Short mmCIF file of C-alpha atoms and ligand atoms in Angstrom, two decimals:
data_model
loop_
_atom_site.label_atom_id
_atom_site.label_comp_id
_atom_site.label_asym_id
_atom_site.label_seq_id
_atom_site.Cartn_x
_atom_site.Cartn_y
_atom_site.Cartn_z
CA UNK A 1 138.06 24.45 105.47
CA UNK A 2 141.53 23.98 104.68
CA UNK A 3 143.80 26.24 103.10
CA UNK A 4 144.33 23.92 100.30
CA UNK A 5 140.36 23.42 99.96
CA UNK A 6 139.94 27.40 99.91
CA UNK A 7 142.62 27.40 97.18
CA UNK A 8 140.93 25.35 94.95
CA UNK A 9 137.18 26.98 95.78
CA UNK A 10 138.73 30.08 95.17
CA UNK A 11 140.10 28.44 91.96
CA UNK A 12 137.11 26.77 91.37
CA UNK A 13 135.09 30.19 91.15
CA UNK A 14 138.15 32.12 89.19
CA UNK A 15 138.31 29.39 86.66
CA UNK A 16 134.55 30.64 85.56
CA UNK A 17 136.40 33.60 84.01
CA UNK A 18 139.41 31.92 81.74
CA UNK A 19 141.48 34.85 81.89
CA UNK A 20 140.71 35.78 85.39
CA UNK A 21 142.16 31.96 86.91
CA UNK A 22 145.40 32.87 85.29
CA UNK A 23 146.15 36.23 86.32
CA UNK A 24 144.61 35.33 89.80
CA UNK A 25 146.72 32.19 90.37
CA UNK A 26 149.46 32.78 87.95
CA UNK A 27 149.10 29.50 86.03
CA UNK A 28 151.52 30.27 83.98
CA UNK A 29 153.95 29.83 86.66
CA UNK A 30 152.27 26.89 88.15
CA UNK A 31 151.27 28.01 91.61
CA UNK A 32 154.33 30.29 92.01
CA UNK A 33 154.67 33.05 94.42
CA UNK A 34 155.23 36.28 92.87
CA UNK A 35 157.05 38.82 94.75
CA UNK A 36 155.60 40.50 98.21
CA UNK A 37 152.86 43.46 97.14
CA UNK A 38 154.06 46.23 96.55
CA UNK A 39 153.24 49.35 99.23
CA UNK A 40 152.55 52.60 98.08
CA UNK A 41 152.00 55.26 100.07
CA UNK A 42 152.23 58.29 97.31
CA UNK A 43 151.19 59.49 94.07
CA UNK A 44 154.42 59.76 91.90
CA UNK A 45 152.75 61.73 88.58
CA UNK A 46 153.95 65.54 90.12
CA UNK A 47 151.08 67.74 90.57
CA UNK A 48 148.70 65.00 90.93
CA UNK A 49 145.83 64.02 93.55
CA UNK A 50 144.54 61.17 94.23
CA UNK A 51 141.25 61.44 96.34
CA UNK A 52 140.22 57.81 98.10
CA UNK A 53 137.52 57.16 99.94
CA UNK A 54 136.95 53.79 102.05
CA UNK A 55 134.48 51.67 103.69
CA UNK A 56 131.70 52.05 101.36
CA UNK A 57 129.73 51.61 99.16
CA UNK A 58 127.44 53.56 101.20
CA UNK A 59 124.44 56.26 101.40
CA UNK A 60 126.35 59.14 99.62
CA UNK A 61 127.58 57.20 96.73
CA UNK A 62 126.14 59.36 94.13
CA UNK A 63 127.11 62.92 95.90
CA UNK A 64 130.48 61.67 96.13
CA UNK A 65 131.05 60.62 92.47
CA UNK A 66 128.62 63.68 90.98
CA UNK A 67 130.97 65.79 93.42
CA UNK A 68 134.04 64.92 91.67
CA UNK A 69 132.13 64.14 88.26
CA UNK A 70 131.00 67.71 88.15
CA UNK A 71 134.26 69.33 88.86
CA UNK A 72 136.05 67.38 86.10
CA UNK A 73 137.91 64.97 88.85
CA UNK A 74 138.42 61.49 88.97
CA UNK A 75 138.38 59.70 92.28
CA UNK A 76 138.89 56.26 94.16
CA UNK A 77 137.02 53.98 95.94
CA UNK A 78 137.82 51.10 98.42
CA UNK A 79 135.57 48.96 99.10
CA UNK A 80 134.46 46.57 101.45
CA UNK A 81 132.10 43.48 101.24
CA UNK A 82 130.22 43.37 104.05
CA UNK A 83 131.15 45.76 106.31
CA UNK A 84 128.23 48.10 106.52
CA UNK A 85 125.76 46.24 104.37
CA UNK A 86 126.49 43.40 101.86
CA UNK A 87 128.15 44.87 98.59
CA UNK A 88 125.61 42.50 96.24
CA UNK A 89 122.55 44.29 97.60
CA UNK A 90 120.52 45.76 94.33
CA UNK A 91 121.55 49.43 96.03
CA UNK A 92 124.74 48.73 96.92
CA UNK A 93 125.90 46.76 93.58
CA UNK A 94 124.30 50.19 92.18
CA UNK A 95 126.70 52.47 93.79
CA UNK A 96 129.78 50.60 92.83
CA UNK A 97 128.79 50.15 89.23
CA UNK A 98 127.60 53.82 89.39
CA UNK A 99 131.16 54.80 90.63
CA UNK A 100 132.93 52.79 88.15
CA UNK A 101 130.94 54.16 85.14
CA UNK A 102 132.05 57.77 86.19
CA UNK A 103 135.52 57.25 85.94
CA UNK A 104 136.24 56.56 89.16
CA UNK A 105 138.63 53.79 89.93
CA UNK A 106 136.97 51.07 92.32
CA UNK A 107 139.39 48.42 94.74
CA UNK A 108 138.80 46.24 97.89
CA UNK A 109 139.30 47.39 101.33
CA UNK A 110 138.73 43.96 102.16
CA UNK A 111 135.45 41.65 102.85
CA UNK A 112 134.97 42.72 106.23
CA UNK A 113 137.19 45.68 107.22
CA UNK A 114 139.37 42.83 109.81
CA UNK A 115 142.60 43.40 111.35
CA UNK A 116 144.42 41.96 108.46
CA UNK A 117 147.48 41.16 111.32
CA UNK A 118 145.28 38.71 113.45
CA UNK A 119 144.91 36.75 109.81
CA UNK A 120 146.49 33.41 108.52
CA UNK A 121 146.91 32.97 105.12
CA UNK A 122 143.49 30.94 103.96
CA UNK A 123 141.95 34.01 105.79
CA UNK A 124 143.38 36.49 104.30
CA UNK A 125 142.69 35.16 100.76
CA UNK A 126 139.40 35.03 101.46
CA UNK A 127 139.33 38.22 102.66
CA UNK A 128 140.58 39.19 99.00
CA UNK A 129 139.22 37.07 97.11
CA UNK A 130 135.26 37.59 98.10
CA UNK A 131 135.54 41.36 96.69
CA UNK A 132 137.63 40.94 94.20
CA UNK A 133 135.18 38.49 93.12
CA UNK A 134 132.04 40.77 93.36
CA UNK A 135 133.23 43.77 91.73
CA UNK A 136 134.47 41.80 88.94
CA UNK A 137 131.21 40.35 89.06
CA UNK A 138 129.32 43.92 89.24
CA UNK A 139 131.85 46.11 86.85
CA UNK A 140 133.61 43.60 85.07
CA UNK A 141 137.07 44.86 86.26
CA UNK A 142 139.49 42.70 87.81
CA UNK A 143 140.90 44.82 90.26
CA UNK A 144 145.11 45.72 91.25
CA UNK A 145 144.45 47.44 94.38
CA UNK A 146 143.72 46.83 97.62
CA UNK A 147 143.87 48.91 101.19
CA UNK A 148 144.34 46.82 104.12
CA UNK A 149 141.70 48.32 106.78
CA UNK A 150 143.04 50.78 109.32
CA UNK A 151 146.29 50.74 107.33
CA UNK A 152 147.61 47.59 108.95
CA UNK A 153 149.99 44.52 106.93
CA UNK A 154 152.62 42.65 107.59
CA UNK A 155 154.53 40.33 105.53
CA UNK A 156 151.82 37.66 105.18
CA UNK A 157 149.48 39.85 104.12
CA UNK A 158 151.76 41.52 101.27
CA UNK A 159 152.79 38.04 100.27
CA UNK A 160 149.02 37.08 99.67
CA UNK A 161 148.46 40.43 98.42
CA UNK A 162 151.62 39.86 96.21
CA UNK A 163 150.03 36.74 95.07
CA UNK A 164 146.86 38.29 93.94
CA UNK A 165 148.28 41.03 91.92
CA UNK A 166 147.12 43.73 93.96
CA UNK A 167 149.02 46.94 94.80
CA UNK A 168 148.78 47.26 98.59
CA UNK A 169 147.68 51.27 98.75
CA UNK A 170 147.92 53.42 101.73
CA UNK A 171 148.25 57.25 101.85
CA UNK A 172 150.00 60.34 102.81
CA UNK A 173 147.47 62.81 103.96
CA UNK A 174 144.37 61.61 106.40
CA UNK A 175 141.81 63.70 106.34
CA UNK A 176 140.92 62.82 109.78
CA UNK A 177 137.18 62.23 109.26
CA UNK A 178 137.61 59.10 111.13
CA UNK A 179 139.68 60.65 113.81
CA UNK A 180 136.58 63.05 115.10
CA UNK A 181 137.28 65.96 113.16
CA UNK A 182 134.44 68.18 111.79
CA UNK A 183 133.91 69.01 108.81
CA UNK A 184 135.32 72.38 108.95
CA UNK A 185 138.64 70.79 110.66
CA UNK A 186 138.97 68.50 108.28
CA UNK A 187 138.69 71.25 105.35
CA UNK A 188 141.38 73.12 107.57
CA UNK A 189 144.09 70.27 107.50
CA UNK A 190 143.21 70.17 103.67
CA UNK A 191 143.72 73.88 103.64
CA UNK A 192 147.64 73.58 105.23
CA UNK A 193 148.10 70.39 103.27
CA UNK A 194 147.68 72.88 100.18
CA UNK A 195 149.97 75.75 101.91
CA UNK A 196 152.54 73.22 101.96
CA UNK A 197 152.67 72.59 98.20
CA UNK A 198 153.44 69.07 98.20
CA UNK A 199 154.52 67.66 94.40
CA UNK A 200 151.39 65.37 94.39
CA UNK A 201 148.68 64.49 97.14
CA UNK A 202 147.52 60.98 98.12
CA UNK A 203 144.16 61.46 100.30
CA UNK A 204 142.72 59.59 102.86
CA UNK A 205 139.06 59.86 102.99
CA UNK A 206 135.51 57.59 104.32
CA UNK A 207 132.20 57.57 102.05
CA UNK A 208 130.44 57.10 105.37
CA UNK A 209 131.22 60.44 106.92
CA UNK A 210 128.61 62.75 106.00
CA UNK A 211 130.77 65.84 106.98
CA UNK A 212 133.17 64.46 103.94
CA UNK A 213 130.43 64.66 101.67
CA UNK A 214 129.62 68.10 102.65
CA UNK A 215 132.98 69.49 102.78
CA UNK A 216 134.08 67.99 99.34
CA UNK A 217 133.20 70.33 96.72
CA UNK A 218 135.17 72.92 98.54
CA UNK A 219 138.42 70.40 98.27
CA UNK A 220 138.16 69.88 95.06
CA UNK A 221 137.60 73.91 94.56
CA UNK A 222 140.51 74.69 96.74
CA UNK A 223 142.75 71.65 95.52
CA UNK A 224 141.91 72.43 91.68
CA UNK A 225 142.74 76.34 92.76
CA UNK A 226 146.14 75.47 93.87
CA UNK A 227 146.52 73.93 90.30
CA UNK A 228 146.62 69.97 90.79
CA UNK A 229 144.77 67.49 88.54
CA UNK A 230 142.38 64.86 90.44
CA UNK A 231 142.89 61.89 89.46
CA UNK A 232 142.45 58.21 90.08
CA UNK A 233 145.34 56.51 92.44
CA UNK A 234 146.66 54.18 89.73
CA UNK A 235 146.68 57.38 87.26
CA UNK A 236 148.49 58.84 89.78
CA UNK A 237 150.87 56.30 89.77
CA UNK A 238 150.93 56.22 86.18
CA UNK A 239 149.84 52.46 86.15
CA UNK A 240 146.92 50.27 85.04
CA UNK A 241 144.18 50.34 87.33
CA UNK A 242 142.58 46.93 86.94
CA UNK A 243 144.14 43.76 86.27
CA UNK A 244 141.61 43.28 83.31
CA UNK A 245 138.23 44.79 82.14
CA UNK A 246 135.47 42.41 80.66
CA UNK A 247 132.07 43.04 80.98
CA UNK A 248 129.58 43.13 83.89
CA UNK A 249 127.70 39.73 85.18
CA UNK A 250 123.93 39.32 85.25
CA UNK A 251 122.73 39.06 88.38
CA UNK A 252 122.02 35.19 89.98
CA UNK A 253 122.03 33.25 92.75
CA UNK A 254 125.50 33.77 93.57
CA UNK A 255 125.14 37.39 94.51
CA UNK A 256 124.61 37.03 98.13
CA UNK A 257 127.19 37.72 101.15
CA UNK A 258 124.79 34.41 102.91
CA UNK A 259 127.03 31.71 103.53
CA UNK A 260 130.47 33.68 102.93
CA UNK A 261 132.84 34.23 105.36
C1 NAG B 301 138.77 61.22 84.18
O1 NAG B 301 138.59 60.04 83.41
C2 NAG B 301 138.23 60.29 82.07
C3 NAG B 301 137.98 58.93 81.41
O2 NAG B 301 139.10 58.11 81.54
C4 NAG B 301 139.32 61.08 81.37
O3 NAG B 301 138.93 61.37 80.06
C5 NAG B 301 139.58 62.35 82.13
O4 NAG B 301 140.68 63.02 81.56
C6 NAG B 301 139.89 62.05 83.60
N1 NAG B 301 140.06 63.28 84.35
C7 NAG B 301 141.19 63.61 84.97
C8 NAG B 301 141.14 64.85 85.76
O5 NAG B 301 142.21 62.94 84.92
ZN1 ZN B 302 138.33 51.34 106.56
#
């Protein structure tokens, strides 16, 4: 397909929400760049966290959210399309729409957790544009933030970010549960993280790591002890979280991760 084609399918689909074709394309300004993404890699609300967890939806959905949920905290997730499993399965379209209607802020980590580097820019869209698309779909939010997987952008990829009015969101504290930490190491780093008093906290953290679901009550206990508020990231930032909010889609034929990239 060509990048023009993918353009106008992506345009295509978008302009089945009216509002959703302008903000995504920026009619308005014909098909005019807007600025590079911006990169954040902090919360700037003092004595804020933000807790984010990538890669899912997954398994512990539900712990995860009731975790935070129960502790008063509000929370993050970025997720992917079909990394793990596809994102419009019945139980994984549940766990996103169960994490959205607790508060907790939902965002793309991308379609298929690639090396956003190694991707031109009809790639890259389409790496965008596939989950924006179903948790609009699933939630009814258009979403402003994205994480590139492991971290990794360059230029192209905050241009098409930029053009997509997503927030390209990193962080300032890794947990390490990717990085082959237990669970009790990980609640260790948290532990000097708090020593340190940092103004505000921006947390790295994967839904797919049992030891993070086990260890999180206690970082919310400790973290809430040491007196911050958990938030979402863009309350953290003191910004709108979604692009805009309609309602959720019924379900059709055009749930499926068959035939996408
Ligand atoms: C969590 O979100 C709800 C709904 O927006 C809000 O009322 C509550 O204050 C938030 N909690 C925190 C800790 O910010
Ligand atoms: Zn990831």
């Amino acid at each position: 397909m060509t990048r023009l084609s993918s353009i106008l399918l992506a345009f295509t689909l978008a302009a089945t929400y009216a509002s959703a074709a302008v903000l995504h394309f920026g009619l308005g300004t014909g098909m005019g760049r807007r600025a590079p993404a911006e990169v954040i890699t902090h919360c700037t609300v003092p004595g804020t966290v933000a807790l984010t967890f990538d890669d899912g939806p997954y398994t512990w959905m539900t712990e995860i959210s009731d975790a935070m949920t129960n502790a008063g905290a509000n929370g993050t997730f970025f997720f992917n399309g079909n990394n793990w499993g596809c994102i419009y399965d019945e139980a994984m379209a549940a766990r996103v729409k169960y994490a959205y209607d607790h508060n907790h802020q939902v965002a793309s980590h991308t379609w298929q957790h690639l090396h956003l580097n190694t991707l031109n820019e009809h790639q890259l869209h389409v790496q965008m544009w596939l989950v924006e698309e179903a948790i609009y779909k699933i939630t009814g939010a258009y979403i402003a933030f994205t994480r590139p997987p492991f971290g990794e952008y360059n230029d192209l990829v905050l241009e098409v970010a930029g053009m997509r009015g997503q927030i390209v969101a990193n962080w300032d504290f890794d947990s390490g549960d990717t990085g082959g930490l237990t669970g009790a190491q990980s609640l260790n780093q948290y532990r000097t993280l708090i020593a340190a008093q940092p103004e505000s906290i921006l947390t790295l953290n994967h839904e797919i790591n049992p030891d993070t679901v086990q260890i999180l009550p206690q970082v919310i206990a400790d973290l809430q002890a040491a007196g911050y508020r958990l938030t979402t990231l863009a309350d953290c930032l003191g910004v709108e979280p979604y692009q805009f909010v309609s309602e959720p889609s019924e379900r059709d034929a055009s749930w499926t991760c068959e035939g996408r990239a």
